[in-house]
């Protein structure tokens, strides 16, 4: 079985409360908190698609989609970074 | 065709009435003088596919019947004073979440452990105000086994009709006394079944939106509608809300659905009331002695009457005022320090004519006790 | 895989504080349920009162938010009445083991098939950080300003002694383990208990100078160890994780089915 490949990493910004758990425990240091204390994927090309950020997120604000195994490896530039903004900002 | 004639305890008559009404689930904890209800149901319920569970305490018993009611069952618990005290928080939950259920309190002497094997009617106001916060409640009682059966059926009917807990306030004398009863045939007494929503799955269902007739159709847990049930103030979907309009609307609904139906909920028996100069007002076992006094007075040509209340809450002030308002004297006979006395006084324009005849020592009040008190009230000495 | 179909999304973002472990429990719970392929209509979730209890409102199942400590008693009524339902009971530590301690041990004793999740943050959060029966000696809380002298329960040992037939412990740091344990607990035919150490940075962490959510998760990482590990032999103060008890024994509702059969066969004999 090959290693999982990332299809998309979605951060639901209004749900994120900026606790920093995803940032601290990302094994590839993909995530950071921005100036509004919201998680953002700043080094998405390093993502190893382990999904731990999504599983640990207490705000259920992160979704990691894994590419189907038989797909060709997408070059890093084609990985999508989605920032959803459902319901507007809370600030 | 008349039903079977039987000789049984009042607690057994309550069991027969509950099963007749369609009881399917009982949870309880042993306590004198109610334990025979649990004992009988542990034997009877599984024979007809119902379920019985003895819980770890009365708190758990009350909670368990609420849970079972949400799955669509007709449910019952039975207890006495100390256990009824423990049930009060969950009773309030059933009021708030509008869960049909019936709670029997076979009263004994209180407060605290009190007089476990003796007669009292001291829990009348606890039934009304035992749980915290503004609310309305239905509490019913009866003085003989035929009526215990019928009023138990009524309790289940009212619980379903108004989506509310109903308290059956029996007492030790009625609970433990054995007497004759004719068990009604199936179909003889009307039954109210659970009103389930006709809203199909996938369509928005509002568990807390009353229909035009005031009834709220339910959906069983495990069915096609997933909704929330909470003891918090909630919106029509059952989700918590602190919106002042929602809060005000809900408390008004909870109280009004009962209080505005006070005449429909009122059950009582009037004996020789029309021309009575002295009217006794009583309920439960005390009403048996009161009736004896009235009947023997009538045989002597004295104009005595009896109003026997079967609905204690909501208190039918208008009906009581109408029935006894023309009497020269009104004597409230009850085994407490005057729980119903104050309600009767409120119902009358001249409350100074209302007297209390009671006993507080655990000994059942006799016709002689009542007659002696009457002599005092009439200024004739002892 | 989408977790959204299990959520009542209109109530998000949820009420829990930033970094609260209870959100991670919610997260793991729906992933466990999704992996089992359960229908939303066959799940009843019953909670008590406190921070933990709010979990039911966020989940699109049949949800019952009850009284403080009484969730298992309500759940027992539901389960015995309709044994075909999957009943899951998330509770807080004070909820489950202080005010609800009696119901907890008796549900375990009956071995009634329900899943109890003890979301153990060692504090009463909703009321402002008072100590709970799981805070432990020496900890500080708003009602233990000079340090707590109340010893704590070992939830796993208590549940096992009371008769629970599946007992496990995990943390909100060990999320994959948490999902697996919740999954196994739901599948188990009997009373199952999963204690999940869940951080409360707002009260327990702050009162005890443990840092924020990240530091508290690091504490779980460093101060817990798999059951029976060599690390535990070297350092007995480590908290063990894993399955403490997993045994087949008669389940309450199945036993009641036998009572029904016995009573009804007596019925037909009486009629003959």
XYZ file of C-alpha atoms in Angstrom:
745
model
C 0.000 0.000 0.000
C 1.384 3.358 -0.975
C 1.394 6.355 1.291
C -1.792 8.468 1.228
C -1.776 11.480 -1.030
C -3.510 14.728 -0.260
C -6.384 15.787 -2.478
C -7.533 18.794 -0.485
C -7.098 20.336 2.934
C -10.038 22.497 3.939
C -10.068 24.858 6.879
C -13.471 26.099 7.960
C -12.373 29.510 9.118
C -15.459 30.609 11.098
C -15.330 27.400 13.141
C -11.600 27.665 13.959
C -10.955 29.112 17.428
C -7.202 29.246 17.018
C -6.196 26.844 19.786
C -3.041 25.903 17.882
C -3.311 22.133 18.374
C -3.075 21.456 14.637
C -0.057 23.758 14.325
C 1.813 22.219 17.262
C 1.299 18.589 16.344
C 1.518 18.628 12.529
C 4.423 16.254 11.830
C 5.308 18.184 8.652
C 4.882 21.701 10.079
C 2.352 22.568 7.381
C 0.091 24.778 9.482
C 0.393 28.143 11.196
C -1.925 30.597 12.893
C -2.403 33.815 10.966
C -2.817 37.359 12.312
C -6.466 36.599 13.202
C -5.399 33.463 15.094
C -6.939 31.163 12.525
C -5.181 28.072 11.216
C -3.840 28.260 7.674
C -1.865 25.743 5.611
C 1.264 27.708 4.750
C 3.405 24.785 3.570
C 0.792 22.611 1.914
C 3.402 21.025 -0.370
C 4.943 19.364 2.709
C 1.629 17.750 3.785
C 1.950 13.988 4.232
C -1.868 13.570 4.452
C -1.751 11.923 7.868
C -5.089 13.628 8.784
C -4.038 14.118 12.415
C -4.895 17.839 12.229
C -8.455 16.977 11.159
C -8.812 14.240 13.767
C -7.467 16.350 16.641
C -9.194 19.610 15.745
C -11.564 20.369 18.664
C -13.514 22.743 16.431
C -14.084 20.203 13.637
C -12.760 22.922 11.368
C -10.240 20.936 9.322
C -11.031 18.429 6.622
C -8.374 16.391 4.852
C -9.359 14.678 1.629
C -7.164 11.856 0.453
C -6.648 11.226 -3.239
C -7.760 7.801 -4.497
C -4.801 5.436 -4.505
C -4.726 4.735 -8.239
C -4.424 8.418 -9.151
C -1.230 9.784 -10.519
C 0.781 11.762 -8.067
C -0.332 15.332 -8.420
C 2.480 17.826 -8.479
C 2.465 20.016 -5.352
C 1.378 23.102 -7.254
C -1.913 21.431 -8.173
C -2.899 20.604 -4.612
C -5.818 22.706 -3.626
C -5.937 24.858 -0.546
C -9.476 25.696 0.321
C -10.444 28.292 2.797
C -14.123 27.994 3.343
C -15.981 30.919 4.713
C -19.357 29.540 5.645
C -21.475 31.929 7.672
C -19.006 34.784 7.528
C -16.350 35.814 9.991
C -17.094 35.887 13.700
C -14.963 38.924 14.432
C -71.988 -7.795 30.225
C -70.432 -6.875 33.545
C -66.751 -7.612 34.130
C -65.188 -9.986 36.594
C -65.856 -9.340 40.271
C -62.647 -9.380 42.277
C -61.508 -8.718 45.823
C -58.193 -6.898 45.984
C -56.009 -4.138 47.418
C -56.197 -0.569 46.136
C -52.640 -0.910 44.885
C -53.768 -3.907 42.825
C -56.730 -1.926 41.476
C -54.220 0.687 40.329
C -52.219 -2.042 38.559
C -55.384 -3.339 36.872
C -56.280 0.167 35.733
C -52.791 0.832 34.401
C -52.753 -2.405 32.398
C -56.258 -1.658 31.089
C -54.983 1.760 29.965
C -52.178 0.103 27.993
C -49.202 0.307 30.345
C -46.096 -1.096 28.659
C -43.183 -0.037 30.860
C -42.682 0.307 34.594
C -39.574 1.382 36.473
C -39.604 1.665 40.242
C -37.911 1.235 43.580
C -39.497 -0.520 46.569
C -41.114 1.701 49.194
C -43.955 1.183 51.640
C -46.893 1.539 51.088
C -46.591 1.367 47.301
C -44.452 -1.747 46.818
C -47.335 -4.031 45.810
C -47.673 -2.044 42.593
C -44.101 -2.926 41.592
C -44.494 -6.513 42.775
C -47.666 -7.041 40.766
C -46.258 -5.417 37.644
C -43.024 -7.434 37.750
C -45.311 -10.445 37.355
C -47.996 -9.056 35.061
C -46.117 -6.847 32.591
C -43.828 -9.481 30.995
C -46.802 -11.811 30.558
C -48.194 -9.363 28.036
C -44.926 -8.266 26.469
C -44.396 -5.225 28.678
C -41.205 -4.404 30.496
C -40.447 -4.038 34.191
C -37.231 -2.805 35.742
C -36.301 -2.244 39.367
C -33.918 0.710 39.358
C -31.246 1.744 41.846
C -33.399 4.522 43.337
C -36.469 6.649 42.688
C -34.485 9.265 40.786
C -33.413 6.631 38.281
C -36.940 5.197 38.155
C -38.437 8.525 37.145
C -35.676 9.084 34.576
C -36.096 5.593 33.124
C -39.826 5.994 32.526
C -39.201 9.304 30.755
C -36.686 7.573 28.493
C -39.096 4.719 27.792
C -41.952 7.146 27.088
C -39.815 8.798 24.414
C -39.652 5.466 22.602
C -43.450 5.502 22.410
C -44.515 3.476 25.443
C -47.131 4.196 28.085
C -45.135 4.338 31.301
C -45.630 4.294 35.067
C -43.670 4.507 38.282
C -44.965 4.127 41.829
C -43.567 5.390 45.094
C -44.362 7.056 48.406
C -43.358 10.358 50.063
C -39.558 10.003 50.390
C -39.296 8.519 46.911
C -41.621 11.169 45.522
C -39.260 13.795 46.966
C -36.393 12.197 45.044
C -38.396 12.225 41.819
C -39.103 15.943 41.816
C -36.247 17.073 39.573
C -37.045 14.523 36.888
C -40.750 15.271 37.261
C -39.904 18.857 36.333
C -37.983 17.541 33.327
C -41.095 15.678 32.186
C -43.113 18.890 32.576
C -40.557 20.915 30.614
C -39.923 18.350 27.878
C -43.643 17.431 27.739
C -43.248 13.700 28.267
C -46.426 11.683 28.968
C -45.966 9.593 32.123
C -47.879 8.601 35.250
C -46.449 8.715 38.780
C -48.263 7.026 41.657
C -47.602 8.369 45.149
C -49.257 6.163 47.762
C -48.987 8.723 50.536
C -47.713 7.951 54.034
C -46.921 10.183 56.998
C -44.126 12.724 56.566
C -41.878 14.669 56.610
C -38.797 12.487 56.154
C -39.214 8.760 56.816
C -42.249 9.746 58.870
C -44.874 7.037 59.280
C -44.221 4.465 56.575
C -47.190 2.222 57.356
C -49.715 4.851 58.344
C -52.217 7.103 56.670
C -51.594 10.696 55.624
C -52.535 13.026 52.810
C -49.606 15.356 53.411
C -48.156 15.346 49.888
C -50.942 17.287 48.159
C -48.986 20.515 47.955
C -45.788 18.636 47.122
C -47.543 17.206 44.091
C -48.425 20.756 43.089
C -45.178 22.539 43.871
C -42.598 19.835 44.515
C -40.469 20.578 41.494
C -38.910 23.995 41.137
C -40.092 26.789 38.914
C -43.459 27.845 37.600
C -45.364 24.988 36.067
C -48.741 23.295 35.983
C -49.424 19.720 36.999
C -52.292 17.264 36.992
C -52.879 15.335 40.234
C -55.751 12.897 40.677
C -56.992 10.770 43.542
C -59.755 8.319 44.477
C -61.428 6.935 47.598
C -62.388 3.379 46.572
C -61.053 0.662 44.366
C -63.568 1.032 41.558
C -62.574 4.676 41.320
C -58.857 3.893 41.710
C -59.147 1.740 38.594
C -61.052 4.390 36.633
C -58.916 7.325 37.722
C -55.742 5.412 36.849
C -57.111 4.980 33.323
C -57.945 8.702 33.300
C -54.394 9.507 34.404
C -52.948 7.738 31.365
C -55.512 9.421 29.116
C -54.681 12.872 30.442
C -50.925 12.231 30.228
C -51.314 11.488 26.511
C -53.861 14.226 25.830
C -51.826 16.985 27.444
C -48.314 15.488 26.945
C -47.573 15.870 30.615
C -46.762 13.936 33.759
C -49.841 13.038 35.815
C -49.583 12.315 39.548
C -51.888 9.778 41.174
C -52.099 10.700 44.858
C -53.409 7.662 46.646
C -53.000 7.017 50.360
C -52.017 4.134 52.605
C -55.605 3.237 53.532
C -56.846 3.009 49.952
C -53.604 1.368 48.817
C -53.642 -1.437 51.373
C -57.355 -1.929 52.031
C -59.006 -4.865 50.285
C -62.477 -4.467 48.814
C -64.699 -5.553 46.007
C -64.171 -4.287 42.488
C -65.821 -5.076 39.179
C -63.121 -4.997 36.529
C -64.407 -3.119 33.473
C -64.568 -5.006 30.183
C -62.312 -3.974 27.284
C -63.935 -1.041 25.518
C -66.014 -0.053 28.525
C -63.723 2.854 29.417
C -62.368 5.170 26.717
C -58.607 5.131 26.140
C -56.428 7.890 24.689
C -53.527 6.548 22.640
C -50.242 8.264 21.844
C -50.774 10.928 19.193
C -48.022 10.412 16.644
C -47.103 12.887 13.955
C -48.335 12.323 10.421
C -45.386 14.302 9.040
C -43.434 11.893 6.803
C -39.689 11.297 7.108
C -37.521 13.917 5.435
C -40.068 16.656 6.117
C -39.356 19.137 8.924
C -41.069 17.889 12.092
C -41.644 20.193 15.063
C -41.909 18.204 18.287
C -42.918 21.304 20.230
C -45.347 22.971 17.865
C -48.927 22.539 19.147
C -51.721 21.809 16.688
C -54.788 24.024 16.598
C -56.453 21.865 19.262
C -53.417 22.358 21.502
C -52.136 18.780 21.244
C -48.534 18.120 20.253
C -48.027 15.066 18.018
C -44.989 13.013 19.023
C -42.439 10.948 17.139
C -40.892 7.908 18.799
C -37.141 7.816 19.409
C -35.776 5.435 16.820
C -38.292 6.655 14.210
C -37.731 8.757 11.105
C -37.600 12.119 12.867
C -34.442 13.026 14.739
C -34.986 15.858 17.167
C -33.644 17.136 20.470
C -35.213 16.859 23.905
C -33.896 19.033 26.715
C -34.836 20.388 30.121
C -33.636 23.799 28.997
C -36.048 26.313 27.542
C -36.278 25.294 23.916
C -37.688 26.223 20.533
C -40.247 24.240 18.528
C -37.522 21.837 17.349
C -36.442 21.143 20.923
C -33.171 23.064 20.739
C -32.093 25.247 23.652
C -33.111 28.887 23.409
C -32.699 31.921 25.616
C -34.719 34.136 23.315
C -37.094 35.991 25.683
C -40.024 35.486 23.300
C -39.368 31.744 23.121
C -38.950 31.488 26.907
C -42.129 33.421 27.618
C -44.077 31.516 24.993
C -43.000 28.155 26.393
C -43.774 28.846 30.055
C -47.180 30.232 29.070
C -47.822 27.148 26.942
C -46.771 24.735 29.710
C -49.059 26.392 32.246
C -51.963 27.281 29.961
C -52.336 23.834 28.385
C -53.312 22.579 31.857
C -54.832 25.603 33.595
C -57.060 26.617 30.688
C -58.451 23.068 30.669
C -59.210 23.023 34.381
C -62.902 22.220 33.814
C -62.095 19.408 31.373
C -59.613 17.911 33.814
C -61.891 18.256 36.860
C -63.224 14.925 38.159
C -65.429 14.931 41.255
C -68.454 13.293 42.795
C -71.277 15.301 44.363
C -73.493 13.605 46.978
C -76.693 15.384 48.169
C -75.180 18.750 47.232
C -78.212 20.573 45.805
C -80.016 21.507 49.011
C -77.159 20.893 51.457
C -76.661 23.421 54.262
C -73.480 21.724 55.485
C -71.143 20.526 52.740
C -68.148 18.341 53.415
C -65.309 18.584 50.897
C -62.951 15.648 50.934
C -60.938 13.226 48.794
C -59.098 9.925 48.971
C -59.706 7.661 51.956
C -60.929 10.615 54.081
C -63.898 10.953 51.742
C -65.101 7.497 52.838
C -65.595 8.702 56.406
C -67.034 11.980 55.158
C -69.590 10.111 53.028
C -70.561 7.985 56.008
C -71.231 11.137 58.069
C -73.282 12.687 55.266
C -75.407 9.586 54.680
C -76.169 9.073 58.348
C -77.026 12.786 58.725
C -79.409 12.549 55.751
C -81.146 9.591 57.387
C -81.830 11.914 60.304
C -83.140 14.574 57.929
C -80.098 16.840 58.276
C -79.170 18.639 55.063
C -75.613 17.420 54.634
C -73.787 16.981 51.354
C -70.380 15.796 50.171
C -68.195 17.060 47.359
C -65.592 14.383 46.758
C -62.716 15.724 44.701
C -60.847 13.398 42.370
C -58.902 16.105 40.557
C -56.800 17.991 43.093
C -54.616 19.855 40.587
C -55.372 21.963 38.681
C -57.774 22.871 41.470
C -61.275 23.407 40.049
C -62.046 26.640 41.921
C -65.095 27.529 39.807
C -66.653 24.097 40.143
C -66.061 24.016 43.896
C -67.353 27.579 44.312
C -70.491 26.707 42.380
C -71.081 23.442 44.230
C -70.605 24.613 47.804
C -71.060 28.390 47.570
C -74.661 28.307 48.857
C -73.906 26.163 51.902
C -74.040 27.645 55.386
C -70.938 25.740 56.397
C -68.190 24.040 54.427
C -66.120 21.408 56.201
C -62.905 20.279 54.536
C -61.944 16.794 55.688
C -58.353 15.847 54.946
C -55.441 14.095 56.639
C -53.046 17.036 56.703
C -52.854 20.593 58.050
C -55.093 22.019 55.359
C -53.673 21.645 51.861
C -57.031 21.713 50.101
C -58.624 23.928 52.766
C -56.878 26.990 51.373
C -57.977 26.217 47.831
C -61.588 25.813 48.957
C -61.387 29.144 50.792
C -60.048 30.782 47.644
C -63.003 29.360 45.723
C -65.614 30.970 48.017
C -66.723 34.553 48.543
C -67.113 33.941 52.273
C -64.075 31.924 53.339
C -64.829 32.319 57.053
C -67.510 29.621 56.623
C -64.850 27.057 55.700
C -63.555 24.800 58.485
C -60.901 22.114 58.585
C -61.457 18.709 60.139
C -58.305 16.648 60.107
C -56.137 14.103 61.863
C -52.362 14.288 61.863
C -51.451 11.312 64.026
C -51.342 8.619 61.380
C -54.683 7.190 62.513
C -57.391 7.112 59.869
C -60.035 9.781 60.438
C -63.352 8.182 61.425
C -66.954 9.398 61.092
C -66.916 9.871 64.887
C -63.885 12.171 64.588
C -65.739 14.243 62.012
C -68.947 14.375 64.079
C -67.050 15.485 67.192
C -65.391 18.281 65.249
C -68.762 19.300 63.803
C -70.183 19.689 67.321
C -67.283 22.010 68.161
C -67.807 24.032 64.992
C -71.528 24.303 65.788
C -70.703 25.476 69.324
C -72.244 22.411 70.964
C -69.133 21.397 72.882
C -67.520 18.011 72.824
C -15.358 10.901 3.881
C -17.487 13.647 5.292
C -18.335 14.107 8.915
C -20.765 16.876 8.147
C -23.803 14.700 7.638
C -23.700 13.810 11.354
C -23.573 17.413 12.512
C -26.280 19.963 13.185
C -24.111 22.539 11.511
C -26.387 25.486 12.198
C -25.194 25.462 15.818
C -21.509 25.798 14.891
C -19.036 27.110 15.873
C -19.765 25.193 19.090
C -19.898 26.678 22.598
C -16.771 24.976 23.920
C -13.667 27.083 24.644
C -10.703 27.236 22.282
C -8.663 24.073 22.754
C -11.323 22.199 24.747
C -10.854 18.449 24.407
C -14.589 17.837 24.239
C -14.603 19.001 20.609
C -12.009 16.349 19.840
C -14.217 13.724 21.495
C -17.123 14.865 19.300
C -14.780 14.657 16.315
C -13.641 11.130 17.164
C -17.113 9.927 18.042
C -18.602 10.755 14.647
C -15.647 9.178 12.871
C -16.137 6.007 14.895
C -19.855 5.999 14.068
C -19.171 6.661 10.391
C -16.698 3.808 10.197
C -19.380 1.492 11.592
C -21.868 2.611 8.936
C -24.655 3.096 11.490
C -27.846 4.820 10.395
C -28.557 8.092 12.164
C -32.075 6.872 12.973
C -30.848 3.931 15.034
C -28.652 5.999 17.332
C -29.916 7.620 20.504
C -27.512 9.879 22.315
C -28.255 10.766 25.928
C -26.268 13.299 27.920
C -26.477 14.864 31.373
C -25.532 18.400 32.353
C -22.252 20.257 32.052
C -19.857 21.138 29.247
C -19.843 17.516 28.090
C -23.620 17.344 27.830
C -23.750 19.897 25.035
C -22.308 17.281 22.673
C -25.791 15.859 21.985
C -27.117 19.122 20.573
C -24.478 19.095 17.836
C -25.242 15.598 16.593
C -28.005 14.687 14.153
C -29.258 11.616 16.029
C -32.168 11.144 18.415
C -30.768 13.302 21.174
C -31.786 13.646 24.800
C -30.171 16.277 27.008
C -31.236 15.335 30.508
C -30.417 16.124 34.139
C -27.065 16.367 35.900
C -25.822 12.833 36.546
C -28.940 11.042 35.348
C -28.129 10.360 31.699
C -27.562 6.628 32.244
C -30.899 6.274 34.047
C -32.794 7.880 31.143
C -30.731 5.793 28.726
C -31.594 2.591 30.603
C -35.290 3.302 30.061
C -34.731 3.872 26.352
C -32.561 0.796 25.886
C -34.781 -1.639 27.779
C -37.838 -0.250 26.004
C -36.279 -0.526 22.525
C -33.196 -2.776 22.699
C -32.624 -2.526 18.947
C -31.439 1.081 19.335
C -27.765 1.982 19.742
C -27.557 4.058 22.895
C -24.481 6.214 23.452
C -24.108 8.231 26.658
C -21.428 10.929 26.760
C -20.877 12.292 30.267
C -18.517 14.556 32.125
C -16.437 13.325 35.051
C -18.530 15.014 37.746
C -21.673 14.129 35.818
C -20.779 10.431 35.570
C -19.005 9.829 38.864
C -20.086 12.395 41.463
C -23.809 13.088 41.119
C -24.220 10.195 38.680
C -21.957 7.694 40.446
C -24.818 5.508 41.610
C -26.329 5.238 38.144
C -22.876 4.558 36.707
C -22.141 1.549 38.888
C -25.636 0.147 38.505
C -25.657 0.451 34.715
C -22.310 -1.366 34.793
C -23.677 -4.015 37.161
C -26.649 -4.715 34.881
C -24.327 -4.955 31.886
C -26.957 -3.227 29.751
C -25.678 -2.700 26.198
C -24.886 0.988 26.096
C -21.722 2.950 25.493
C -20.713 5.334 28.273
C -18.110 7.907 27.292
C -16.562 9.600 30.312
C -15.122 12.873 29.038
C -12.725 13.361 31.905
C -11.370 16.893 32.160
C -10.963 16.586 35.954
C -12.998 19.736 36.654
C -16.493 21.242 36.654
C -16.078 23.590 33.710
C -19.619 24.886 33.162
C -19.893 26.181 36.726
C -16.462 27.790 36.765
C -13.719 25.336 37.686
C -14.646 23.555 40.915
C -12.854 20.282 41.732
C -14.459 16.993 40.716
C -14.030 13.445 42.041
C -11.437 12.998 39.297
C -9.361 16.132 39.982
C -7.068 14.252 42.347
C -5.150 15.254 45.470
C -2.932 18.277 45.307
C -4.688 19.880 42.367
C -6.090 23.384 42.560
C -9.625 24.408 41.705
C -11.923 27.319 42.482
C -13.247 25.311 45.450
C -9.812 23.957 46.355
C -7.745 27.133 46.652
C -5.323 25.507 49.137
C -5.052 22.324 47.018
C -7.494 19.466 46.813
C -7.501 16.809 49.557
C -10.166 14.618 47.864
C -8.610 11.471 46.393
C -9.800 10.573 42.900
C -11.455 7.496 41.412
C -9.723 5.219 38.958
C -12.573 5.119 36.436
C -11.362 1.963 34.721
C -10.978 0.057 37.992
C -14.332 1.322 39.262
C -16.170 0.370 36.063
C -14.514 -3.035 36.003
C -15.337 -3.741 39.641
C -18.928 -2.633 39.076
C -19.354 -5.151 36.266
C -18.836 -3.295 32.989
C -17.836 -5.828 30.355
C -15.801 -3.447 28.179
C -13.574 -0.828 29.817
C -11.004 1.318 28.047
C -9.066 4.531 28.513
C -7.559 6.919 25.995
C -6.873 10.634 25.552
C -7.693 13.400 23.127
C -4.055 13.336 22.011
C -4.272 9.679 20.911
C -7.067 10.304 18.435
C -6.706 7.215 16.266
C -6.717 5.058 19.377
C -9.760 6.994 20.644
C -11.702 6.340 17.422
C -10.790 2.657 17.541
C -11.784 2.292 21.198
C -15.122 4.092 20.751
C -15.776 1.870 17.740
C -15.069 -1.279 19.723
C -17.135 -0.002 22.631
C -20.168 0.586 20.383
C -19.795 -2.886 18.856
C -19.517 -4.517 22.277
C -22.661 -6.340 23.453
C -22.782 -5.165 27.052
C -22.093 -2.088 29.121
C -19.013 -0.425 27.671
C -17.051 2.426 29.215
C -14.451 4.543 27.470
C -12.729 7.087 29.681
C -11.293 9.837 27.516
C -8.870 12.224 29.185
C -9.983 15.554 27.750
C -8.168 18.798 28.383
C -9.797 21.861 29.953
C -7.269 24.617 29.343
C -9.647 27.279 30.632
C -9.985 25.963 34.195
C -8.007 22.827 34.975
C -5.006 23.874 32.911
C -4.977 27.466 34.079
C -5.636 26.677 37.760
C -2.861 24.099 37.784
C -0.355 25.994 35.648
C -0.327 23.288 33.011
C -0.248 25.724 30.103
C -2.694 25.792 27.198
C -4.271 23.052 25.129
C -1.018 22.186 23.362
C 0.904 21.767 26.631
C -1.924 19.688 28.081
C -1.886 17.394 25.051
C 1.866 17.068 25.453
C 1.207 16.040 29.052
C -1.106 13.263 27.789
C 1.600 12.226 25.347
C 4.297 12.060 28.000
C 2.371 10.949 31.087
C 0.328 8.103 29.552
C 1.476 4.784 28.187
C -0.088 1.710 26.569
C -1.397 -0.873 29.002
C 1.322 -3.275 30.151
C 4.175 -1.271 28.674
C 7.733 -1.405 29.901
C 7.556 2.342 30.483
C 4.922 1.715 33.180
C 7.268 -0.714 34.943
C 9.955 1.924 34.986
C 7.633 4.730 36.011
C 4.533 3.518 37.925
C 3.093 7.037 37.972
C 2.276 6.843 34.248
C -1.437 6.560 33.356
C -2.229 3.475 31.303
C -4.260 3.552 28.099
C -5.960 0.721 26.267
C -8.571 -1.959 26.957
C -8.714 -2.927 30.628
C -11.638 -5.302 30.383
C -13.326 -7.055 27.480
C -15.427 -10.049 28.335
C -18.600 -11.720 27.119
C -21.253 -11.987 29.763
C -25.069 -11.939 29.814
C -26.430 -8.642 28.549
C -29.412 -7.168 30.414
C -31.881 -6.760 27.543
C -31.142 -10.257 26.218
C -31.768 -11.592 29.701
C -35.052 -9.693 29.827
C -36.076 -11.343 26.544
C -35.769 -14.657 28.375
C -37.976 -13.321 31.165
C -40.566 -12.331 28.564
C -40.527 -15.833 27.081
C -40.759 -17.450 30.499
C -43.668 -15.230 31.573
C -45.526 -15.721 28.310
C -45.132 -19.482 28.295
C -46.541 -19.475 31.842
C -49.379 -17.389 30.420
C -50.275 -19.935 27.746
C -50.065 -22.773 30.291
C -52.486 -20.901 32.531
C -54.934 -20.496 29.659
C -54.824 -24.212 28.859
